[in-house]
Tab-separated table of C-alpha atoms in Angstrom:
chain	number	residue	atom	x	y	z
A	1	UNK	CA	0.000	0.000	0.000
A	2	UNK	CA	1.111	3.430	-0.844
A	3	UNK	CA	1.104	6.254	1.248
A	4	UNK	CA	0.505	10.204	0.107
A	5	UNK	CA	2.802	12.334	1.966
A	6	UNK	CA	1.809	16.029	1.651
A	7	UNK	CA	4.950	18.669	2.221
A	8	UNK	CA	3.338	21.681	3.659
A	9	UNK	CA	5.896	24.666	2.268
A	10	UNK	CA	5.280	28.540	3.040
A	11	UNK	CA	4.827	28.503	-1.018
A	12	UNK	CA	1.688	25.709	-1.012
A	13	UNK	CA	0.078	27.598	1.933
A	14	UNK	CA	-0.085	30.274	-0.114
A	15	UNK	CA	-1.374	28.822	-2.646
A	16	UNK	CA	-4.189	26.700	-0.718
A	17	UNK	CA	-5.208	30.025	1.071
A	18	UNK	CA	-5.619	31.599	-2.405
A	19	UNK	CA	-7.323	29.075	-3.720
A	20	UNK	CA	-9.869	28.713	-0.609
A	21	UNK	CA	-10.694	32.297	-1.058
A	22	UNK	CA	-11.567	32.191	-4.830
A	23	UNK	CA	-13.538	28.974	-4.011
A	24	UNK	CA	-14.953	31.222	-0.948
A	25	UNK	CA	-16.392	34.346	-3.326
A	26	UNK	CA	-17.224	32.234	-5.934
A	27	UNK	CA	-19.724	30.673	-3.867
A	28	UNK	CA	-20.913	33.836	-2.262
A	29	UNK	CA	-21.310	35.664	-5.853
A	30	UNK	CA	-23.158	32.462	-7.825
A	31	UNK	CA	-22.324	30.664	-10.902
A	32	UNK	CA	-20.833	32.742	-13.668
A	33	UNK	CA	-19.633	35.754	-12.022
A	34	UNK	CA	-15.723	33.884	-11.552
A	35	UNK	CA	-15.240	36.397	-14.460
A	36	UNK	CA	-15.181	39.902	-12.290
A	37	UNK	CA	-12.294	38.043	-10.266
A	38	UNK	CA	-10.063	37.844	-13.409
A	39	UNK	CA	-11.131	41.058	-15.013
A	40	UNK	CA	-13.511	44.088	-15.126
A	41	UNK	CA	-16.510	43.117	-17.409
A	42	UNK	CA	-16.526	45.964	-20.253
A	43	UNK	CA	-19.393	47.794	-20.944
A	44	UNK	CA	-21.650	47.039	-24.358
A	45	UNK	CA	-21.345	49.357	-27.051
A	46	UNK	CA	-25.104	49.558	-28.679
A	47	UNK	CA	-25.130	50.214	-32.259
A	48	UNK	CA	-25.897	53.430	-33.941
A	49	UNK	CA	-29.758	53.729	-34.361
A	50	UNK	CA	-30.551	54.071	-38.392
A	51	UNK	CA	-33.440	54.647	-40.738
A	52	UNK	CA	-34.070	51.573	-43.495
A	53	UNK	CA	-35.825	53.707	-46.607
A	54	UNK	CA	-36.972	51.449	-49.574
A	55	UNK	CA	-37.502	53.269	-52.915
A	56	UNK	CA	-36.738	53.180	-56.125
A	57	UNK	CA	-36.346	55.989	-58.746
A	58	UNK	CA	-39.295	55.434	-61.519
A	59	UNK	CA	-38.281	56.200	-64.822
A	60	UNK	CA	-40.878	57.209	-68.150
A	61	UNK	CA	-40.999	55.672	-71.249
A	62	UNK	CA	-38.475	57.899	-73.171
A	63	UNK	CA	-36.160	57.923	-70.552
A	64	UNK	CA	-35.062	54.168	-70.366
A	65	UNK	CA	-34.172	51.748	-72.776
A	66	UNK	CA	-34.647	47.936	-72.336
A	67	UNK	CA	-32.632	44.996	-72.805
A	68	UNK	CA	-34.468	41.712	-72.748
A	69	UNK	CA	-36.705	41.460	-69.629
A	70	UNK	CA	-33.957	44.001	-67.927
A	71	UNK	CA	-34.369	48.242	-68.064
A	72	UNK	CA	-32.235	50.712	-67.624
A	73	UNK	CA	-31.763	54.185	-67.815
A	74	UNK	CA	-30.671	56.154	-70.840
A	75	UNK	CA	-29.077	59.199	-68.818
A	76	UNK	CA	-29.123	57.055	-65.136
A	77	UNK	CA	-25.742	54.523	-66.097
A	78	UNK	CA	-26.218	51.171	-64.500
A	79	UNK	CA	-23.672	52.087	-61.488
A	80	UNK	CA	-25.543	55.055	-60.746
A	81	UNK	CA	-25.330	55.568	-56.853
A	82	UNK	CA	-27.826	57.324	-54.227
A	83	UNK	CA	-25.588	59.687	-52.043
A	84	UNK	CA	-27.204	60.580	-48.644
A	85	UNK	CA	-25.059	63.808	-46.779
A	86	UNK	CA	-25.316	65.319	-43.546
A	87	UNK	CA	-25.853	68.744	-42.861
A	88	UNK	CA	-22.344	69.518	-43.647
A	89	UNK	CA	-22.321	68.067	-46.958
A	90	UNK	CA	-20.410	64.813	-45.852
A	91	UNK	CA	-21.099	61.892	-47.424
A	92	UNK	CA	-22.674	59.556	-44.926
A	93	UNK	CA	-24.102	56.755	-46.594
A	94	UNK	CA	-24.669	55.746	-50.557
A	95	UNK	CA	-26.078	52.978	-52.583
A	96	UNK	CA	-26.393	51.894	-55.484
A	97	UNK	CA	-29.506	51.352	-58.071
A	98	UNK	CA	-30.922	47.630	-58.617
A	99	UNK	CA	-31.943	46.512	-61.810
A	100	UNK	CA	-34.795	48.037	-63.674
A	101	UNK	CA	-37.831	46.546	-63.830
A	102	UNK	CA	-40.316	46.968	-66.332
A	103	UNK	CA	-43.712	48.612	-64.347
A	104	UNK	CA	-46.806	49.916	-65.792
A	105	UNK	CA	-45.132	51.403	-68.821
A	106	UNK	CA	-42.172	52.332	-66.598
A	107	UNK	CA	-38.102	51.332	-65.700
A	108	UNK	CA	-38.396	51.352	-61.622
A	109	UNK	CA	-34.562	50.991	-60.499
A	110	UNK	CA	-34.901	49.682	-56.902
A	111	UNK	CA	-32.851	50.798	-53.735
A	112	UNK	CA	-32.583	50.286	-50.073
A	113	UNK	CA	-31.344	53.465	-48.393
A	114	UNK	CA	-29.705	52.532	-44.464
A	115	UNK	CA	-29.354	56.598	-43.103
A	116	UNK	CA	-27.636	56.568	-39.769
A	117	UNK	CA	-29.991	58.609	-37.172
A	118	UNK	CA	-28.765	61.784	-35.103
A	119	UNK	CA	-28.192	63.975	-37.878
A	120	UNK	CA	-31.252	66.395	-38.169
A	121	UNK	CA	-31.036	67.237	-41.934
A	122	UNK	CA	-29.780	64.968	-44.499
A	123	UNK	CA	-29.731	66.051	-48.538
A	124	UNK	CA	-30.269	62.831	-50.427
A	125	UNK	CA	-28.847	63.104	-54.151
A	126	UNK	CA	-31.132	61.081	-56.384
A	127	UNK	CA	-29.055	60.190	-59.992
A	128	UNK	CA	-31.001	62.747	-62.717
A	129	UNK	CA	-33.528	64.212	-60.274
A	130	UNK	CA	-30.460	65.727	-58.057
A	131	UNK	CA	-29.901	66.584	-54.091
A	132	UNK	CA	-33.146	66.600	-52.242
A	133	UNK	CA	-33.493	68.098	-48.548
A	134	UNK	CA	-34.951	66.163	-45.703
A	135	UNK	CA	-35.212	66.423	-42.284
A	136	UNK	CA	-34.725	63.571	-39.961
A	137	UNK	CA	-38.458	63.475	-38.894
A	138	UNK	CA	-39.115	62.986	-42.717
A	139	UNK	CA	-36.447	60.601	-43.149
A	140	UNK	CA	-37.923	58.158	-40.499
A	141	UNK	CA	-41.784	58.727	-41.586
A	142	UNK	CA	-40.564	57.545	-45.193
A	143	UNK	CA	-41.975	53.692	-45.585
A	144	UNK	CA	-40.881	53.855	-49.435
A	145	UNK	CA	-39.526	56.607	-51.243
A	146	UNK	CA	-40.668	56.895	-55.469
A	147	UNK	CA	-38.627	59.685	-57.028
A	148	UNK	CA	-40.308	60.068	-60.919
């Protein structure tokens, strides 16, 4: 039969004390909170609030041409962008113009604006039609947006 012999050192007292009082406030705090022992929890950044707008800019008869079941605009190129600006004249969010689709005699060139919040006035510049002021109340009433 073997025996265990335990040396007690200054350096393993230490460590049992140590180890007793993690054990000790782990207990006392509950499951899961170990974590503040190792390291201050940081706080969550939330994300900036936006504004989704769906539109599309609707296009008349002699101002699109069509290829196959496709449209597109004659003077609005197929990489035409949407340019949204802040009150400054930044540029703080764009996208750019789906295909055209053919719609009751018209080309409707689809787009999904995302318009960060917080920024009172935005001028949205629409390819042909040009920049368009809006405030941010008007910007978050918009459910779709139908320039043409």
């Amino acid at each position: 039969m073997t025996r265990l012999r335990l040396w007690l050192t200054p350096a393993t007292v230490l460590i049992a004390l140590a180890l007793a009082a993690v054990t000790a406030g782990y207990s006392e705090r509950g499951v899961g909170t170990i974590r503040g022992w190792l390291a201050e929890p940081t706080p969550a950044t939330s994300p900036q609030s936006t504004y989704t707008v769906p539109g599309a800019i609707r296009l008349p008869a002699v101002q699109y041409a069509t290829d196959g079941g496709v449209c597109h605009g004659t003077a609005v190129t197929p990489d035409a962008q949407i340019v949204v600006t802040d009150p400054s004249g930044a540029t703080i969010a764009y996208v750019p113009l789906g295909a055209g689709t053919l719609v009751d005699g018209a080309c409707v060139l689809p787009f999904t604006l995302v318009v960060p919040a917080g920024k009172g006035s935005y001028g949205i510049d629409f390819p042909q039609y040009g920049l368009m002021p809006y405030t941010e109340q008007e910007i978050a009433d918009l459910l779709d947006l139908t320039i043409g």
